Amino acid sequence: MFSGAFQPLHLVLILVVVLIIFGPGKLPDVGKAVGKTIREFKRSTQADIEENEETKAKDQATKA
């Protein structure tokens, strides 16, 4: 069932290492930065997808 790379034990180990490196005081800042990074990545990939769809639609309209 949990044969992937992120097994529950792996996630706990990662969390412990992050706590040791950054400490509990900096953890909210690290989480905020990671969330912001993921949000920006999703936004940029969504914009690329929409741009590609618009380009394809224009190319098809030009061919027709």
mmCIF file of N, CA, C and O in Angstrom:
data_model
loop_
_atom_site.group_PDB
_atom_site.id
_atom_site.type_symbol
_atom_site.label_atom_id
_atom_site.label_comp_id
_atom_site.label_asym_id
_atom_site.label_seq_id
_atom_site.Cartn_x
_atom_site.Cartn_y
_atom_site.Cartn_z
ATOM 1 N N MET A 1 0.819 -1.190 0.000
ATOM 2 C CA MET A 1 0.000 0.000 0.000
ATOM 3 C C MET A 1 0.865 1.257 0.000
ATOM 4 O O MET A 1 0.654 2.148 -0.782
ATOM 5 N N PHE A 2 1.843 1.346 0.892
ATOM 6 C CA PHE A 2 2.729 2.503 0.957
ATOM 7 C C PHE A 2 4.095 2.143 0.381
ATOM 8 O O PHE A 2 5.106 2.174 1.064
ATOM 9 N N SER A 3 4.137 1.798 -0.891
ATOM 10 C CA SER A 3 5.399 1.387 -1.491
ATOM 11 C C SER A 3 6.110 2.523 -2.200
ATOM 12 O O SER A 3 7.160 2.321 -2.768
ATOM 13 N N GLY A 4 5.557 3.733 -2.170
ATOM 14 C CA GLY A 4 6.166 4.877 -2.840
ATOM 15 C C GLY A 4 7.326 5.449 -2.052
ATOM 16 O O GLY A 4 7.761 4.928 -1.022
ATOM 17 N N ALA A 5 7.845 6.560 -2.537
ATOM 18 C CA ALA A 5 9.001 7.193 -1.920
ATOM 19 C C ALA A 5 8.649 7.864 -0.598
ATOM 20 O O ALA A 5 9.496 7.995 0.273
ATOM 21 N N PHE A 6 7.414 8.311 -0.438
ATOM 22 C CA PHE A 6 7.022 9.046 0.767
ATOM 23 C C PHE A 6 6.147 8.179 1.661
ATOM 24 O O PHE A 6 4.964 8.402 1.816
ATOM 25 N N GLN A 7 6.756 7.207 2.273
ATOM 26 C CA GLN A 7 6.058 6.387 3.245
ATOM 27 C C GLN A 7 5.897 7.196 4.521
ATOM 28 O O GLN A 7 6.629 8.160 4.755
ATOM 29 N N PRO A 8 4.937 6.846 5.378
ATOM 30 C CA PRO A 8 4.722 7.620 6.611
ATOM 31 C C PRO A 8 5.982 7.763 7.464
ATOM 32 O O PRO A 8 6.246 8.830 8.003
ATOM 33 N N LEU A 9 6.771 6.722 7.553
ATOM 34 C CA LEU A 9 8.001 6.796 8.343
ATOM 35 C C LEU A 9 8.987 7.778 7.717
ATOM 36 O O LEU A 9 9.669 8.519 8.423
ATOM 37 N N HIS A 10 9.051 7.824 6.402
ATOM 38 C CA HIS A 10 9.932 8.769 5.716
ATOM 39 C C HIS A 10 9.501 10.202 5.994
ATOM 40 O O HIS A 10 10.347 11.081 6.215
ATOM 41 N N LEU A 11 8.199 10.455 5.970
ATOM 42 C CA LEU A 11 7.702 11.800 6.231
ATOM 43 C C LEU A 11 8.020 12.240 7.661
ATOM 44 O O LEU A 11 8.386 13.400 7.891
ATOM 45 N N VAL A 12 7.911 11.334 8.615
ATOM 46 C CA VAL A 12 8.240 11.654 10.003
ATOM 47 C C VAL A 12 9.731 11.957 10.118
ATOM 48 O O VAL A 12 10.132 12.917 10.784
ATOM 49 N N LEU A 13 10.557 11.182 9.461
ATOM 50 C CA LEU A 13 11.999 11.404 9.491
ATOM 51 C C LEU A 13 12.359 12.755 8.870
ATOM 52 O O LEU A 13 13.181 13.499 9.416
ATOM 53 N N ILE A 14 11.730 13.104 7.773
ATOM 54 C CA ILE A 14 11.962 14.408 7.137
ATOM 55 C C ILE A 14 11.552 15.532 8.085
ATOM 56 O O ILE A 14 12.266 16.529 8.222
ATOM 57 N N LEU A 15 10.417 15.395 8.739
ATOM 58 C CA LEU A 15 9.952 16.412 9.679
ATOM 59 C C LEU A 15 10.930 16.581 10.842
ATOM 60 O O LEU A 15 11.232 17.711 11.236
ATOM 61 N N VAL A 16 11.454 15.499 11.358
ATOM 62 C CA VAL A 16 12.423 15.568 12.460
ATOM 63 C C VAL A 16 13.693 16.279 12.002
ATOM 64 O O VAL A 16 14.231 17.142 12.714
ATOM 65 N N VAL A 17 14.183 15.961 10.819
ATOM 66 C CA VAL A 17 15.395 16.601 10.305
ATOM 67 C C VAL A 17 15.167 18.092 10.108
ATOM 68 O O VAL A 17 16.008 18.916 10.462
ATOM 69 N N VAL A 18 14.011 18.461 9.575
ATOM 70 C CA VAL A 18 13.696 19.881 9.380
ATOM 71 C C VAL A 18 13.624 20.597 10.721
ATOM 72 O O VAL A 18 14.118 21.722 10.857
ATOM 73 N N LEU A 19 13.025 19.972 11.706
ATOM 74 C CA LEU A 19 12.963 20.581 13.039
ATOM 75 C C LEU A 19 14.356 20.771 13.639
ATOM 76 O O LEU A 19 14.632 21.787 14.284
ATOM 77 N N ILE A 20 15.232 19.806 13.423
ATOM 78 C CA ILE A 20 16.586 19.925 13.950
ATOM 79 C C ILE A 20 17.340 21.053 13.248
ATOM 80 O O ILE A 20 18.037 21.841 13.887
ATOM 81 N N ILE A 21 17.205 21.142 11.934
ATOM 82 C CA ILE A 21 17.955 22.141 11.165
ATOM 83 C C ILE A 21 17.437 23.551 11.434
ATOM 84 O O ILE A 21 18.209 24.462 11.725
ATOM 85 N N PHE A 22 16.137 23.742 11.312
ATOM 86 C CA PHE A 22 15.571 25.092 11.393
ATOM 87 C C PHE A 22 15.083 25.466 12.786
ATOM 88 O O PHE A 22 14.972 26.647 13.109
ATOM 89 N N GLY A 23 14.744 24.510 13.596
ATOM 90 C CA GLY A 23 14.217 24.795 14.921
ATOM 91 C C GLY A 23 12.731 25.098 14.857
ATOM 92 O O GLY A 23 12.197 25.489 13.822
ATOM 93 N N PRO A 24 12.033 24.936 15.969
ATOM 94 C CA PRO A 24 10.579 25.128 15.961
ATOM 95 C C PRO A 24 10.170 26.591 15.752
ATOM 96 O O PRO A 24 9.074 26.862 15.278
ATOM 97 N N GLY A 25 11.039 27.547 16.049
ATOM 98 C CA GLY A 25 10.691 28.963 15.884
ATOM 99 C C GLY A 25 10.649 29.393 14.433
ATOM 100 O O GLY A 25 9.860 30.257 14.044
ATOM 101 N N LYS A 26 11.493 28.805 13.606
ATOM 102 C CA LYS A 26 11.569 29.178 12.189
ATOM 103 C C LYS A 26 10.650 28.324 11.317
ATOM 104 O O LYS A 26 10.478 28.604 10.137
ATOM 105 N N LEU A 27 10.072 27.283 11.876
ATOM 106 C CA LEU A 27 9.262 26.372 11.082
ATOM 107 C C LEU A 27 8.082 27.060 10.396
ATOM 108 O O LEU A 27 7.838 26.790 9.212
ATOM 109 N N PRO A 28 7.345 27.973 11.051
ATOM 110 C CA PRO A 28 6.255 28.662 10.333
ATOM 111 C C PRO A 28 6.753 29.485 9.147
ATOM 112 O O PRO A 28 6.101 29.534 8.096
ATOM 113 N N ASP A 29 7.923 30.115 9.294
ATOM 114 C CA ASP A 29 8.476 30.890 8.185
ATOM 115 C C ASP A 29 8.853 29.987 7.023
ATOM 116 O O ASP A 29 8.630 30.325 5.854
ATOM 117 N N VAL A 30 9.424 28.831 7.323
ATOM 118 C CA VAL A 30 9.800 27.882 6.278
ATOM 119 C C VAL A 30 8.547 27.365 5.572
ATOM 120 O O VAL A 30 8.497 27.285 4.343
ATOM 121 N N GLY A 31 7.513 27.040 6.339
ATOM 122 C CA GLY A 31 6.253 26.578 5.744
ATOM 123 C C GLY A 31 5.628 27.631 4.860
ATOM 124 O O GLY A 31 5.106 27.324 3.781
ATOM 125 N N LYS A 32 5.676 28.879 5.300
ATOM 126 C CA LYS A 32 5.122 29.975 4.509
ATOM 127 C C LYS A 32 5.883 30.131 3.193
ATOM 128 O O LYS A 32 5.285 30.307 2.136
ATOM 129 N N ALA A 33 7.200 30.044 3.262
ATOM 130 C CA ALA A 33 8.022 30.177 2.057
ATOM 131 C C ALA A 33 7.766 29.032 1.085
ATOM 132 O O ALA A 33 7.666 29.250 -0.128
ATOM 133 N N VAL A 34 7.636 27.819 1.611
ATOM 134 C CA VAL A 34 7.365 26.668 0.746
ATOM 135 C C VAL A 34 5.991 26.814 0.100
ATOM 136 O O VAL A 34 5.827 26.566 -1.100
ATOM 137 N N GLY A 35 4.995 27.231 0.874
ATOM 138 C CA GLY A 35 3.655 27.431 0.320
ATOM 139 C C GLY A 35 3.633 28.497 -0.760
ATOM 140 O O GLY A 35 2.983 28.343 -1.795
ATOM 141 N N LYS A 36 4.344 29.587 -0.526
ATOM 142 C CA LYS A 36 4.408 30.662 -1.515
ATOM 143 C C LYS A 36 5.088 30.185 -2.796
ATOM 144 O O LYS A 36 4.647 30.500 -3.902
ATOM 145 N N THR A 37 6.146 29.400 -2.646
ATOM 146 C CA THR A 37 6.853 28.865 -3.805
ATOM 147 C C THR A 37 5.955 27.945 -4.616
ATOM 148 O O THR A 37 5.913 28.033 -5.852
ATOM 149 N N ILE A 38 5.240 27.067 -3.943
ATOM 150 C CA ILE A 38 4.339 26.147 -4.638
ATOM 151 C C ILE A 38 3.227 26.919 -5.341
ATOM 152 O O ILE A 38 2.866 26.620 -6.484
ATOM 153 N N ARG A 39 2.674 27.937 -4.678
ATOM 154 C CA ARG A 39 1.618 28.749 -5.266
ATOM 155 C C ARG A 39 2.108 29.455 -6.532
ATOM 156 O O ARG A 39 1.419 29.478 -7.547
ATOM 157 N N GLU A 40 3.310 30.026 -6.491
ATOM 158 C CA GLU A 40 3.883 30.698 -7.662
ATOM 159 C C GLU A 40 4.130 29.710 -8.793
ATOM 160 O O GLU A 40 3.897 30.021 -9.954
ATOM 161 N N PHE A 41 4.607 28.529 -8.459
ATOM 162 C CA PHE A 41 4.857 27.505 -9.472
ATOM 163 C C PHE A 41 3.558 27.100 -10.159
ATOM 164 O O PHE A 41 3.492 27.005 -11.388
ATOM 165 N N LYS A 42 2.505 26.872 -9.365
ATOM 166 C CA LYS A 42 1.215 26.506 -9.938
ATOM 167 C C LYS A 42 0.672 27.615 -10.820
ATOM 168 O O LYS A 42 0.133 27.361 -11.890
ATOM 169 N N ARG A 43 0.823 28.863 -10.374
ATOM 170 C CA ARG A 43 0.340 30.002 -11.141
ATOM 171 C C ARG A 43 1.083 30.114 -12.482
ATOM 172 O O ARG A 43 0.477 30.344 -13.520
ATOM 173 N N SER A 44 2.385 29.929 -12.465
ATOM 174 C CA SER A 44 3.165 30.058 -13.695
ATOM 175 C C SER A 44 2.874 28.919 -14.665
ATOM 176 O O SER A 44 2.788 29.133 -15.869
ATOM 177 N N THR A 45 2.718 27.696 -14.143
ATOM 178 C CA THR A 45 2.414 26.585 -15.041
ATOM 179 C C THR A 45 1.015 26.730 -15.613
ATOM 180 O O THR A 45 0.787 26.398 -16.777
ATOM 181 N N GLN A 46 0.076 27.243 -14.831
ATOM 182 C CA GLN A 46 -1.280 27.458 -15.329
ATOM 183 C C GLN A 46 -1.271 28.518 -16.430
ATOM 184 O O GLN A 46 -1.952 28.375 -17.437
ATOM 185 N N ALA A 47 -0.485 29.570 -16.260
ATOM 186 C CA ALA A 47 -0.390 30.616 -17.277
ATOM 187 C C ALA A 47 0.221 30.054 -18.549
ATOM 188 O O ALA A 47 -0.221 30.395 -19.657
ATOM 189 N N ASP A 48 1.221 29.174 -18.431
ATOM 190 C CA ASP A 48 1.833 28.558 -19.605
ATOM 191 C C ASP A 48 0.830 27.676 -20.341
ATOM 192 O O ASP A 48 0.775 27.675 -21.579
ATOM 193 N N ILE A 49 0.027 26.938 -19.601
ATOM 194 C CA ILE A 49 -0.972 26.060 -20.219
ATOM 195 C C ILE A 49 -2.000 26.904 -20.973
ATOM 196 O O ILE A 49 -2.354 26.597 -22.116
ATOM 197 N N GLU A 50 -2.481 27.969 -20.339
ATOM 198 C CA GLU A 50 -3.459 28.830 -20.995
ATOM 199 C C GLU A 50 -2.865 29.491 -22.234
ATOM 200 O O GLU A 50 -3.526 29.615 -23.262
ATOM 201 N N GLU A 51 -1.616 29.897 -22.152
ATOM 202 C CA GLU A 51 -0.953 30.531 -23.291
ATOM 203 C C GLU A 51 -0.812 29.547 -24.446
ATOM 204 O O GLU A 51 -1.048 29.893 -25.606
ATOM 205 N N ASN A 52 -0.456 28.300 -24.141
ATOM 206 C CA ASN A 52 -0.327 27.280 -25.180
ATOM 207 C C ASN A 52 -1.675 26.984 -25.830
ATOM 208 O O ASN A 52 -1.749 26.789 -27.042
ATOM 209 N N GLU A 53 -2.740 26.951 -25.041
ATOM 210 C CA GLU A 53 -4.072 26.701 -25.593
ATOM 211 C C GLU A 53 -4.500 27.841 -26.511
ATOM 212 O O GLU A 53 -5.085 27.609 -27.571
ATOM 213 N N GLU A 54 -4.204 29.087 -26.125
ATOM 214 C CA GLU A 54 -4.547 30.229 -26.964
ATOM 215 C C GLU A 54 -3.764 30.194 -28.268
ATOM 216 O O GLU A 54 -4.312 30.479 -29.336
ATOM 217 N N THR A 55 -2.506 29.819 -28.211
ATOM 218 C CA THR A 55 -1.673 29.744 -29.412
ATOM 219 C C THR A 55 -2.196 28.666 -30.346
ATOM 220 O O THR A 55 -2.275 28.875 -31.559
ATOM 221 N N LYS A 56 -2.586 27.521 -29.792
ATOM 222 C CA LYS A 56 -3.130 26.449 -30.611
ATOM 223 C C LYS A 56 -4.436 26.872 -31.265
ATOM 224 O O LYS A 56 -4.685 26.571 -32.435
ATOM 225 N N ALA A 57 -5.284 27.568 -30.519
ATOM 226 C CA ALA A 57 -6.561 28.019 -31.067
ATOM 227 C C ALA A 57 -6.334 29.012 -32.204
ATOM 228 O O ALA A 57 -7.018 28.955 -33.228
ATOM 229 N N LYS A 58 -5.366 29.917 -32.043
ATOM 230 C CA LYS A 58 -5.070 30.881 -33.101
ATOM 231 C C LYS A 58 -4.511 30.180 -34.331
ATOM 232 O O LYS A 58 -4.842 30.524 -35.467
ATOM 233 N N ASP A 59 -3.658 29.178 -34.131
ATOM 234 C CA ASP A 59 -3.088 28.439 -35.258
ATOM 235 C C ASP A 59 -4.172 27.689 -36.013
ATOM 236 O O ASP A 59 -4.168 27.647 -37.248
ATOM 237 N N GLN A 60 -5.118 27.087 -35.272
ATOM 238 C CA GLN A 60 -6.198 26.359 -35.922
ATOM 239 C C GLN A 60 -7.130 27.313 -36.675
ATOM 240 O O GLN A 60 -7.604 26.992 -37.753
ATOM 241 N N ALA A 61 -7.367 28.488 -36.130
ATOM 242 C CA ALA A 61 -8.212 29.479 -36.791
ATOM 243 C C ALA A 61 -7.541 29.978 -38.056
ATOM 244 O O ALA A 61 -8.217 30.239 -39.069
ATOM 245 N N THR A 62 -6.233 30.113 -38.024
ATOM 246 C CA THR A 62 -5.500 30.588 -39.194
ATOM 247 C C THR A 62 -5.502 29.542 -40.292
ATOM 248 O O THR A 62 -5.643 29.876 -41.477
ATOM 249 N N LYS A 63 -5.403 28.270 -39.948
ATOM 250 C CA LYS A 63 -5.395 27.187 -40.927
ATOM 251 C C LYS A 63 -6.754 26.988 -41.556
ATOM 252 O O LYS A 63 -6.856 26.598 -42.713
ATOM 253 N N ALA A 64 -7.819 27.261 -40.833
ATOM 254 C CA ALA A 64 -9.178 26.999 -41.329
ATOM 255 C C ALA A 64 -9.680 28.037 -42.262
ATOM 256 O O ALA A 64 -9.253 28.848 -42.861
#
